[in-house]
Amino acid sequence: MSQQGELERTLGLPQALAIGIGTMVGAGIFVFPGLAAGQAGPAATLSFAIGAGIALLVALPTSELATAMPESGGGYYFVSRSMGTLLGTMVGVGQWMGLVFASAFYLMGFGHYLVDIVAALDLGVDIPVTTIAFVTALVLTGISITGTKNTGDLQNIIVGVLLALLAGFLGHGLLDALGVLGGEQVPETFAPYGTLPVFTTAALVFTSYLGFAQIATVAGEIKNPARNLPLAMVGSVVLVGLLYVLTIFISTSVFSSEALAELGETAIVAVSRDIAGPIGAVAILIGGLLATLSSANASILSSSRSVYALSRDALVPDATANINKRYRTPHVALLLAGGPIAALILFGRVEVLAEVASLLHLFMYGLMCVALLLLRHHDPNWYEPDFTCPASPWLPALGAIASFGLVAFMQPLSIGLGAGLLAAAAIWYRVYAYDVSLKDERA
């Protein structure tokens, strides 16, 4: 049985950081090094730095918006209350589907790592990557239904083990890359494929930086949001961005860009094996398994909250906002996240999944920055944030320009799919919810 009601504030700063870090670490370190180096060479380090810079430009305005409106829904809630229901619906649906695409991408990476572990153990079992990803999507959805705290606790465990493994890898790898340890290395041209691939690669890998926004999505369940939201969002971007840049620097110091590209989604395993032998490879295999799992776990949670927020405002059917009477979670919304993720896994094109996820989030990020500018300009009585974005209006304006601009460097197929989903959201609004008056209308 279920009923509508309020979500509990059960997530503290450690859980909020774990959601952000756990979502971001997976793709950037364990899936993208081979793909990114194959496109941009060692300059992929700059691609990840560009992504981190754009994420920070958005994280600071988002922190202000979230402390003024600490409600579940994140970007959807901010845009709908400042820019109206049409754009709000497009952002809400985009946020939902962006996380669905991202989760499918993360779970495909999880499948690749599990297949490699099975092969390394020589178990003689041949399980398709898509089958592993599909089953895992169903399991994680079930865990989320049993309680938000269960998801937060799972994130804490996964991220704690993951960061311990990465500390060892990055510490040893950095000494090796700098020539203190290891053998002699042959230098490679920093940008062997030119300047443009640096930006197209930044557009591809931006999926790695979606985690900070997921923190805002569960703002309604975070304790002491005035303090914990800004700390969690900005802190997670800074820490994870540094980890990414170091990982690509180490990887391209150990292997050539061409070799990394051939190794594909699990290239980092070969890098770790070269640095620390079989023990290093096993450690990174375990780390990759945990990282991609934590990314998918956090994304499923956040995706469902987007659907929940849309339903609470009657922009989608009311039944999707039902709260499970036993677990106090939006179980219908969680099923609307897990179901499409399982379906997309069958699509299988990981780069397209990643770029569509990035595009839908960049659309939301750009509008959030614009929303902050509008709220500062109109200064409504209810707008009283506990955190103030510095350097306004210049910083949020730059965040909007950078977010929208990065979309231009994506593949045409990704742009077409993302634009199609946003257009479908606009059509849905016109057909189903054009006459909706928002509850708690603030604009």
Short mmCIF file of C-alpha atoms in Angstrom, two decimals:
data_model
loop_
_atom_site.label_atom_id
_atom_site.label_comp_id
_atom_site.label_asym_id
_atom_site.label_seq_id
_atom_site.Cartn_x
_atom_site.Cartn_y
_atom_site.Cartn_z
CA MET A 1 0.00 0.00 0.00
CA SER A 2 1.14 3.54 -0.58
CA GLN A 3 0.21 7.09 0.04
CA GLN A 4 1.49 10.55 -0.74
CA GLY A 5 3.51 12.31 1.92
CA GLU A 6 6.76 14.03 2.76
CA LEU A 7 10.19 12.48 2.36
CA GLU A 8 12.35 12.19 5.47
CA ARG A 9 15.58 14.19 5.92
CA THR A 10 17.89 11.24 6.58
CA LEU A 11 21.02 12.20 4.58
CA GLY A 12 23.89 14.01 6.32
CA LEU A 13 27.04 15.54 4.79
CA PRO A 14 28.87 12.20 4.47
CA GLN A 15 25.94 10.65 2.58
CA ALA A 16 25.56 13.75 0.39
CA LEU A 17 29.27 13.75 -0.48
CA ALA A 18 29.10 10.01 -1.12
CA ILE A 19 26.23 10.50 -3.59
CA GLY A 20 28.18 13.19 -5.45
CA ILE A 21 31.59 11.50 -5.38
CA GLY A 22 30.19 8.02 -5.92
CA THR A 23 28.26 9.12 -9.00
CA MET A 24 31.19 10.98 -10.53
CA VAL A 25 34.15 8.71 -9.81
CA GLY A 26 32.80 5.75 -11.75
CA ALA A 27 32.91 6.94 -15.35
CA GLY A 28 35.78 9.42 -15.21
CA ILE A 29 38.36 7.03 -13.83
CA PHE A 30 37.16 3.56 -14.71
CA VAL A 31 35.44 3.88 -18.10
CA PHE A 32 36.68 6.99 -19.91
CA PRO A 33 40.55 6.92 -19.87
CA GLY A 34 40.81 4.68 -22.94
CA LEU A 35 37.99 6.42 -24.83
CA ALA A 36 39.21 9.93 -23.95
CA ALA A 37 42.89 9.29 -24.72
CA GLY A 38 41.92 7.76 -28.04
CA GLN A 39 40.16 11.00 -29.02
CA ALA A 40 42.44 13.69 -27.58
CA GLY A 41 45.71 12.01 -26.56
CA PRO A 42 47.40 13.28 -23.37
CA ALA A 43 45.38 16.50 -23.86
CA ALA A 44 42.44 14.53 -22.46
CA THR A 45 43.73 15.80 -19.10
CA LEU A 46 42.72 19.27 -20.31
CA SER A 47 39.34 17.90 -21.42
CA PHE A 48 38.64 16.68 -17.90
CA ALA A 49 39.84 20.00 -16.47
CA ILE A 50 37.44 21.86 -18.79
CA GLY A 51 34.62 19.62 -17.58
CA ALA A 52 35.50 20.32 -13.95
CA GLY A 53 35.62 24.06 -14.63
CA ILE A 54 32.15 24.05 -16.17
CA ALA A 55 30.84 21.92 -13.31
CA LEU A 56 32.17 24.41 -10.77
CA LEU A 57 30.63 27.31 -12.69
CA VAL A 58 27.29 25.56 -12.26
CA ALA A 59 27.83 24.10 -8.77
CA LEU A 60 28.14 27.51 -7.13
CA PRO A 61 24.86 28.93 -8.57
CA THR A 62 23.18 25.60 -7.84
CA SER A 63 24.31 25.80 -4.21
CA GLU A 64 22.59 29.18 -3.84
CA LEU A 65 19.39 27.93 -5.47
CA ALA A 66 19.38 24.77 -3.37
CA THR A 67 19.74 26.63 -0.06
CA ALA A 68 16.84 28.91 -1.06
CA MET A 69 14.73 25.94 -2.25
CA PRO A 70 15.91 22.79 -0.46
CA GLU A 71 13.30 20.55 -2.05
CA SER A 72 13.43 17.25 -3.89
CA GLY A 73 13.60 17.76 -7.64
CA GLY A 74 16.77 19.86 -7.87
CA GLY A 75 17.08 21.61 -11.23
CA TYR A 76 13.44 20.97 -12.10
CA TYR A 77 12.26 22.69 -8.94
CA PHE A 78 14.57 25.69 -9.41
CA VAL A 79 13.63 26.28 -13.06
CA SER A 80 9.89 25.71 -12.65
CA ARG A 81 9.69 28.17 -9.74
CA SER A 82 11.65 30.86 -11.55
CA MET A 83 10.97 30.34 -15.28
CA GLY A 84 7.56 28.65 -15.48
CA THR A 85 6.08 25.23 -16.01
CA LEU A 86 6.98 24.68 -19.69
CA LEU A 87 10.73 24.98 -19.15
CA GLY A 88 10.30 23.31 -15.78
CA THR A 89 8.70 20.29 -17.42
CA MET A 90 11.42 20.10 -20.06
CA VAL A 91 14.10 20.25 -17.37
CA GLY A 92 12.31 17.70 -15.17
CA VAL A 93 11.88 15.20 -17.97
CA GLY A 94 15.40 15.94 -19.21
CA GLN A 95 16.82 15.42 -15.72
CA TRP A 96 14.93 12.15 -15.37
CA MET A 97 15.96 10.80 -18.77
CA GLY A 98 19.50 12.19 -18.49
CA LEU A 99 20.03 10.14 -15.34
CA VAL A 100 18.42 7.13 -17.00
CA PHE A 101 20.90 7.35 -19.90
CA ALA A 102 23.77 7.89 -17.47
CA SER A 103 22.75 4.93 -15.33
CA ALA A 104 22.61 2.67 -18.39
CA PHE A 105 26.10 3.89 -19.34
CA TYR A 106 27.46 3.21 -15.84
CA LEU A 107 25.93 -0.26 -15.71
CA MET A 108 27.43 -1.16 -19.08
CA GLY A 109 30.80 -0.24 -17.57
CA PHE A 110 29.97 -2.40 -14.55
CA GLY A 111 29.25 -5.29 -16.90
CA HIS A 112 32.61 -4.90 -18.65
CA TYR A 113 34.46 -4.98 -15.34
CA LEU A 114 32.60 -8.03 -14.07
CA VAL A 115 33.31 -9.88 -17.33
CA ASP A 116 37.01 -9.03 -16.95
CA ILE A 117 37.03 -10.32 -13.38
CA VAL A 118 35.37 -13.59 -14.43
CA ALA A 119 37.93 -13.94 -17.23
CA ALA A 120 40.84 -13.20 -14.87
CA LEU A 121 39.63 -15.92 -12.48
CA ASP A 122 39.35 -18.35 -15.42
CA LEU A 123 35.95 -19.57 -14.27
CA GLY A 124 34.91 -20.68 -17.74
CA VAL A 125 31.65 -18.72 -17.51
CA ASP A 126 30.61 -16.55 -20.44
CA ILE A 127 28.04 -13.95 -19.31
CA PRO A 128 27.14 -11.16 -21.79
CA VAL A 129 27.81 -7.62 -20.58
CA THR A 130 24.23 -6.58 -21.34
CA THR A 131 22.81 -9.41 -19.23
CA ILE A 132 24.91 -8.38 -16.24
CA ALA A 133 23.95 -4.73 -16.63
CA PHE A 134 20.26 -5.56 -17.04
CA VAL A 135 20.04 -7.73 -13.90
CA THR A 136 22.04 -5.22 -11.85
CA ALA A 137 19.65 -2.42 -12.83
CA LEU A 138 16.77 -4.43 -11.40
CA VAL A 139 18.66 -5.23 -8.17
CA LEU A 140 19.68 -1.61 -7.52
CA THR A 141 16.14 -0.41 -8.13
CA GLY A 142 14.93 -2.88 -5.53
CA ILE A 143 17.50 -1.64 -2.99
CA SER A 144 16.40 1.97 -3.51
CA ILE A 145 12.76 1.02 -2.94
CA THR A 146 13.60 -0.41 0.51
CA GLY A 147 14.76 2.99 1.79
CA THR A 148 16.83 6.12 1.03
CA LYS A 149 19.03 5.47 4.06
CA ASN A 150 19.88 2.03 2.66
CA THR A 151 21.04 3.70 -0.54
CA GLY A 152 23.06 6.30 1.39
CA ASP A 153 24.70 3.66 3.58
CA LEU A 154 25.56 1.57 0.53
CA GLN A 155 27.16 4.66 -1.05
CA ASN A 156 29.27 5.28 2.08
CA ILE A 157 30.65 1.75 2.04
CA ILE A 158 31.34 1.69 -1.70
CA VAL A 159 32.93 5.15 -1.81
CA GLY A 160 35.09 4.49 1.28
CA VAL A 161 36.59 1.31 -0.21
CA LEU A 162 36.89 2.97 -3.61
CA LEU A 163 38.82 6.00 -2.35
CA ALA A 164 41.22 3.75 -0.44
CA LEU A 165 41.98 1.80 -3.63
CA LEU A 166 42.39 4.98 -5.66
CA ALA A 167 44.75 6.52 -3.12
CA GLY A 168 47.14 3.61 -3.58
CA PHE A 169 46.85 3.63 -7.36
CA LEU A 170 47.27 7.39 -7.76
CA GLY A 171 50.11 7.62 -5.25
CA HIS A 172 52.18 4.89 -6.89
CA GLY A 173 51.14 5.91 -10.40
CA LEU A 174 52.09 9.56 -9.94
CA LEU A 175 55.57 8.62 -8.76
CA ASP A 176 55.86 6.33 -11.79
CA ALA A 177 54.63 9.04 -14.21
CA LEU A 178 57.10 11.57 -12.78
CA GLY A 179 59.99 9.14 -13.30
CA VAL A 180 60.68 8.47 -9.60
CA LEU A 181 59.61 4.85 -9.97
CA GLY A 182 59.20 2.56 -12.97
CA GLY A 183 61.03 2.40 -16.26
CA GLU A 184 61.97 5.03 -18.82
CA GLN A 185 59.05 6.47 -20.74
CA VAL A 186 58.82 7.85 -24.26
CA PRO A 187 57.20 11.31 -24.33
CA GLU A 188 54.11 11.77 -26.50
CA THR A 189 52.85 14.93 -28.14
CA PHE A 190 50.39 16.59 -25.75
CA ALA A 191 47.66 17.14 -28.36
CA PRO A 192 48.46 14.71 -31.21
CA TYR A 193 45.03 15.09 -32.81
CA GLY A 194 44.76 18.87 -32.60
CA THR A 195 42.73 21.32 -30.50
CA LEU A 196 39.16 20.51 -31.53
CA PRO A 197 39.23 16.96 -30.07
CA VAL A 198 40.03 18.47 -26.68
CA PHE A 199 36.57 20.08 -26.67
CA THR A 200 34.71 17.15 -28.26
CA THR A 201 36.28 14.92 -25.62
CA ALA A 202 35.24 17.37 -22.90
CA ALA A 203 31.66 17.05 -24.20
CA LEU A 204 31.93 13.25 -24.10
CA VAL A 205 33.42 12.97 -20.61
CA PHE A 206 31.15 15.60 -19.03
CA THR A 207 28.94 12.69 -17.96
CA SER A 208 31.60 12.19 -15.29
CA TYR A 209 30.54 15.42 -13.56
CA LEU A 210 26.82 14.82 -13.10
CA GLY A 211 27.11 13.82 -9.45
CA PHE A 212 27.05 17.27 -7.85
CA ALA A 213 23.61 18.01 -9.33
CA GLN A 214 22.31 14.72 -7.97
CA ILE A 215 22.97 16.10 -4.50
CA ALA A 216 20.56 18.97 -5.21
CA THR A 217 18.02 16.50 -6.54
CA VAL A 218 17.69 14.92 -3.08
CA ALA A 219 17.88 18.29 -1.26
CA GLY A 220 14.55 17.56 0.41
CA GLU A 221 16.16 14.60 2.19
CA ILE A 222 19.39 16.29 3.33
CA LYS A 223 19.78 17.41 6.93
CA ASN A 224 20.94 21.00 7.56
CA PRO A 225 20.81 21.93 3.84
CA ALA A 226 22.17 25.46 4.35
CA ARG A 227 25.54 24.03 5.35
CA ASN A 228 25.63 20.60 3.75
CA LEU A 229 24.43 21.38 0.22
CA PRO A 230 27.21 23.84 -0.79
CA LEU A 231 29.91 21.81 0.95
CA ALA A 232 28.82 18.60 -0.74
CA MET A 233 28.41 20.05 -4.25
CA VAL A 234 31.57 22.14 -4.48
CA GLY A 235 33.67 19.66 -2.50
CA SER A 236 32.71 16.70 -4.66
CA VAL A 237 33.52 18.53 -7.92
CA VAL A 238 36.95 19.70 -6.69
CA LEU A 239 37.99 16.31 -5.31
CA VAL A 240 36.76 14.26 -8.25
CA GLY A 241 38.10 16.69 -10.86
CA LEU A 242 41.57 16.35 -9.34
CA LEU A 243 41.28 12.56 -9.37
CA TYR A 244 40.32 12.60 -13.07
CA VAL A 245 43.18 14.81 -14.18
CA LEU A 246 45.73 12.72 -12.25
CA THR A 247 44.31 9.48 -13.64
CA ILE A 248 44.54 10.59 -17.28
CA PHE A 249 48.02 12.03 -16.70
CA ILE A 250 49.19 8.72 -15.24
CA SER A 251 47.47 6.63 -17.93
CA THR A 252 48.95 8.56 -20.85
CA SER A 253 52.37 8.41 -19.18
CA VAL A 254 52.24 4.62 -19.01
CA PHE A 255 50.72 3.83 -22.42
CA SER A 256 50.39 5.64 -25.72
CA SER A 257 47.02 7.12 -26.64
CA GLU A 258 46.57 4.53 -29.38
CA ALA A 259 47.24 1.67 -26.97
CA LEU A 260 44.76 3.09 -24.44
CA ALA A 261 42.12 3.44 -27.16
CA GLU A 262 42.55 -0.22 -28.13
CA LEU A 263 42.12 -1.28 -24.49
CA GLY A 264 38.74 0.52 -24.39
CA GLU A 265 36.49 0.71 -21.33
CA THR A 266 38.85 -1.20 -19.03
CA ALA A 267 42.11 0.48 -20.09
CA ILE A 268 42.80 1.56 -16.54
CA VAL A 269 43.24 -2.10 -15.54
CA ALA A 270 46.18 -2.47 -17.93
CA VAL A 271 47.66 0.78 -16.59
CA SER A 272 47.44 -0.51 -13.03
CA ARG A 273 48.93 -3.87 -14.03
CA ASP A 274 51.89 -2.09 -15.62
CA ILE A 275 52.42 0.02 -12.48
CA ALA A 276 51.83 -2.50 -9.71
CA GLY A 277 51.65 -5.93 -11.33
CA PRO A 278 48.81 -8.46 -10.96
CA ILE A 279 47.87 -7.15 -7.50
CA GLY A 280 47.36 -3.67 -8.92
CA ALA A 281 45.22 -5.05 -11.75
CA VAL A 282 43.02 -6.99 -9.34
CA ALA A 283 42.64 -3.94 -7.08
CA ILE A 284 41.55 -1.74 -9.98
CA LEU A 285 39.18 -4.40 -11.28
CA ILE A 286 37.50 -4.40 -7.88
CA GLY A 287 37.58 -0.59 -7.83
CA GLY A 288 36.00 -0.38 -11.28
CA LEU A 289 33.28 -2.76 -10.22
CA LEU A 290 32.52 -0.66 -7.12
CA ALA A 291 32.77 2.68 -8.92
CA THR A 292 30.41 1.91 -11.77
CA LEU A 293 28.02 0.29 -9.29
CA SER A 294 28.00 3.36 -7.04
CA SER A 295 27.45 5.69 -10.00
CA ALA A 296 24.42 3.71 -11.13
CA ASN A 297 23.13 3.38 -7.58
CA ALA A 298 23.16 7.14 -6.96
CA SER A 299 21.74 7.95 -10.40
CA ILE A 300 18.75 5.64 -9.98
CA LEU A 301 17.96 7.33 -6.66
CA SER A 302 18.21 10.83 -8.13
CA SER A 303 16.32 9.99 -11.33
CA SER A 304 13.33 8.79 -9.36
CA ARG A 305 13.25 12.06 -7.40
CA SER A 306 12.88 13.98 -10.66
CA VAL A 307 9.78 11.96 -11.53
CA TYR A 308 8.50 12.39 -7.96
CA ALA A 309 8.85 16.18 -8.17
CA LEU A 310 7.04 16.36 -11.52
CA SER A 311 4.19 14.32 -10.10
CA ARG A 312 3.84 16.41 -6.98
CA ASP A 313 3.20 19.37 -9.29
CA ALA A 314 0.67 17.40 -11.40
CA LEU A 315 2.84 17.61 -14.53
CA VAL A 316 2.74 13.81 -14.76
CA PRO A 317 0.04 11.49 -13.32
CA ASP A 318 -0.42 11.75 -9.55
CA ALA A 319 0.20 8.05 -8.99
CA THR A 320 3.93 8.47 -9.69
CA ALA A 321 4.26 10.49 -6.46
CA ASN A 322 2.93 7.71 -4.25
CA ILE A 323 5.09 7.06 -1.18
CA ASN A 324 5.52 3.49 -0.01
CA LYS A 325 3.83 3.16 3.37
CA ARG A 326 6.48 0.82 4.77
CA TYR A 327 9.73 2.25 3.36
CA ARG A 328 8.71 5.91 2.84
CA THR A 329 10.20 5.95 -0.65
CA PRO A 330 8.61 6.93 -4.00
CA HIS A 331 8.46 3.36 -5.29
CA VAL A 332 6.48 4.13 -8.47
CA ALA A 333 9.00 6.82 -9.45
CA LEU A 334 11.83 4.38 -8.76
CA LEU A 335 10.26 1.85 -11.11
CA LEU A 336 9.96 4.58 -13.75
CA ALA A 337 13.71 5.06 -13.40
CA GLY A 338 14.78 1.41 -13.26
CA GLY A 339 12.53 0.24 -16.11
CA PRO A 340 13.85 2.62 -18.83
CA ILE A 341 17.43 2.02 -17.64
CA ALA A 342 17.02 -1.71 -18.19
CA ALA A 343 15.57 -1.04 -21.66
CA LEU A 344 18.39 1.33 -22.68
CA ILE A 345 21.03 -1.19 -21.65
CA LEU A 346 19.92 -3.27 -24.64
CA PHE A 347 20.89 -0.30 -26.88
CA GLY A 348 24.54 -0.83 -25.94
CA ARG A 349 26.28 2.19 -27.56
CA VAL A 350 28.14 3.54 -24.55
CA GLU A 351 29.45 6.78 -26.09
CA VAL A 352 25.98 7.83 -27.26
CA LEU A 353 24.50 6.98 -23.86
CA ALA A 354 27.14 9.16 -22.20
CA GLU A 355 26.67 12.13 -24.53
CA VAL A 356 22.87 12.16 -24.37
CA ALA A 357 23.13 12.12 -20.57
CA SER A 358 25.56 15.06 -20.74
CA LEU A 359 23.40 17.04 -23.19
CA LEU A 360 20.25 16.78 -21.09
CA HIS A 361 22.13 17.85 -17.98
CA LEU A 362 23.91 20.71 -19.73
CA PHE A 363 20.51 22.03 -20.85
CA MET A 364 19.39 21.97 -17.22
CA TYR A 365 22.64 23.49 -15.94
CA GLY A 366 22.45 26.39 -18.37
CA LEU A 367 18.85 27.15 -17.37
CA MET A 368 19.71 26.94 -13.66
CA CYS A 369 22.34 29.63 -14.15
CA VAL A 370 19.80 31.76 -16.02
CA ALA A 371 17.27 31.11 -13.23
CA LEU A 372 19.69 32.52 -10.66
CA LEU A 373 20.17 35.66 -12.75
CA LEU A 374 16.40 36.14 -13.04
CA LEU A 375 15.83 35.63 -9.33
CA ARG A 376 18.58 38.09 -8.45
CA HIS A 377 17.05 40.60 -10.86
CA HIS A 378 13.43 40.26 -9.67
CA ASP A 379 14.33 39.62 -6.01
CA PRO A 380 11.04 38.00 -4.89
CA ASN A 381 10.20 38.15 -1.19
CA TRP A 382 10.47 34.38 -0.71
CA TYR A 383 13.99 34.14 -2.18
CA GLU A 384 16.28 34.04 0.87
CA PRO A 385 19.27 31.76 0.18
CA ASP A 386 21.65 30.85 3.01
CA PHE A 387 24.55 30.65 0.55
CA THR A 388 25.36 33.39 -1.97
CA CYS A 389 27.05 32.58 -5.29
CA PRO A 390 30.20 34.74 -5.63
CA ALA A 391 30.98 37.01 -8.60
CA SER A 392 27.36 37.34 -9.70
CA PRO A 393 26.17 38.06 -12.37
CA TRP A 394 29.38 37.19 -14.21
CA LEU A 395 29.91 33.68 -12.83
CA PRO A 396 26.37 32.34 -13.46
CA ALA A 397 26.32 34.02 -16.89
CA LEU A 398 29.59 32.29 -17.78
CA GLY A 399 28.17 29.02 -16.43
CA ALA A 400 25.16 29.32 -18.74
CA ILE A 401 27.28 30.11 -21.81
CA ALA A 402 29.72 27.27 -21.10
CA SER A 403 26.92 24.75 -20.50
CA PHE A 404 25.02 25.53 -23.69
CA GLY A 405 28.22 25.93 -25.70
CA LEU A 406 29.63 22.49 -24.87
CA VAL A 407 26.63 20.83 -26.56
CA ALA A 408 27.92 22.02 -29.95
CA PHE A 409 30.89 19.64 -29.68
CA MET A 410 28.75 16.47 -29.41
CA GLN A 411 27.95 13.88 -32.07
CA PRO A 412 24.95 14.67 -34.31
CA LEU A 413 23.18 11.46 -33.17
CA SER A 414 23.53 12.46 -29.51
CA ILE A 415 22.28 15.99 -30.23
CA GLY A 416 19.34 14.59 -32.18
CA LEU A 417 18.32 12.17 -29.44
CA GLY A 418 18.67 14.78 -26.70
CA ALA A 419 16.74 17.40 -28.67
CA GLY A 420 14.05 14.83 -29.45
CA LEU A 421 13.56 14.02 -25.77
CA LEU A 422 13.30 17.72 -24.87
CA ALA A 423 10.81 18.28 -27.71
CA ALA A 424 8.76 15.30 -26.49
CA ALA A 425 8.71 16.84 -23.00
CA ALA A 426 7.41 20.13 -24.44
CA ILE A 427 4.71 18.27 -26.39
CA TRP A 428 3.73 16.34 -23.24
CA TYR A 429 3.35 19.63 -21.38
CA ARG A 430 1.14 21.13 -24.11
CA VAL A 431 -1.07 18.04 -24.29
CA TYR A 432 -1.26 17.00 -20.63
CA ALA A 433 -0.30 19.86 -18.33
CA TYR A 434 -0.66 23.17 -20.17
CA ASP A 435 -3.26 24.42 -17.66
CA VAL A 436 -1.44 23.28 -14.50
CA SER A 437 -0.97 25.89 -11.78
CA LEU A 438 2.01 24.97 -9.65
CA LYS A 439 1.57 24.08 -6.03
CA ASP A 440 3.55 26.54 -3.97
CA GLU A 441 3.93 28.80 -7.02
CA ARG A 442 6.89 31.08 -6.37
CA ALA A 443 7.70 32.74 -9.67
#
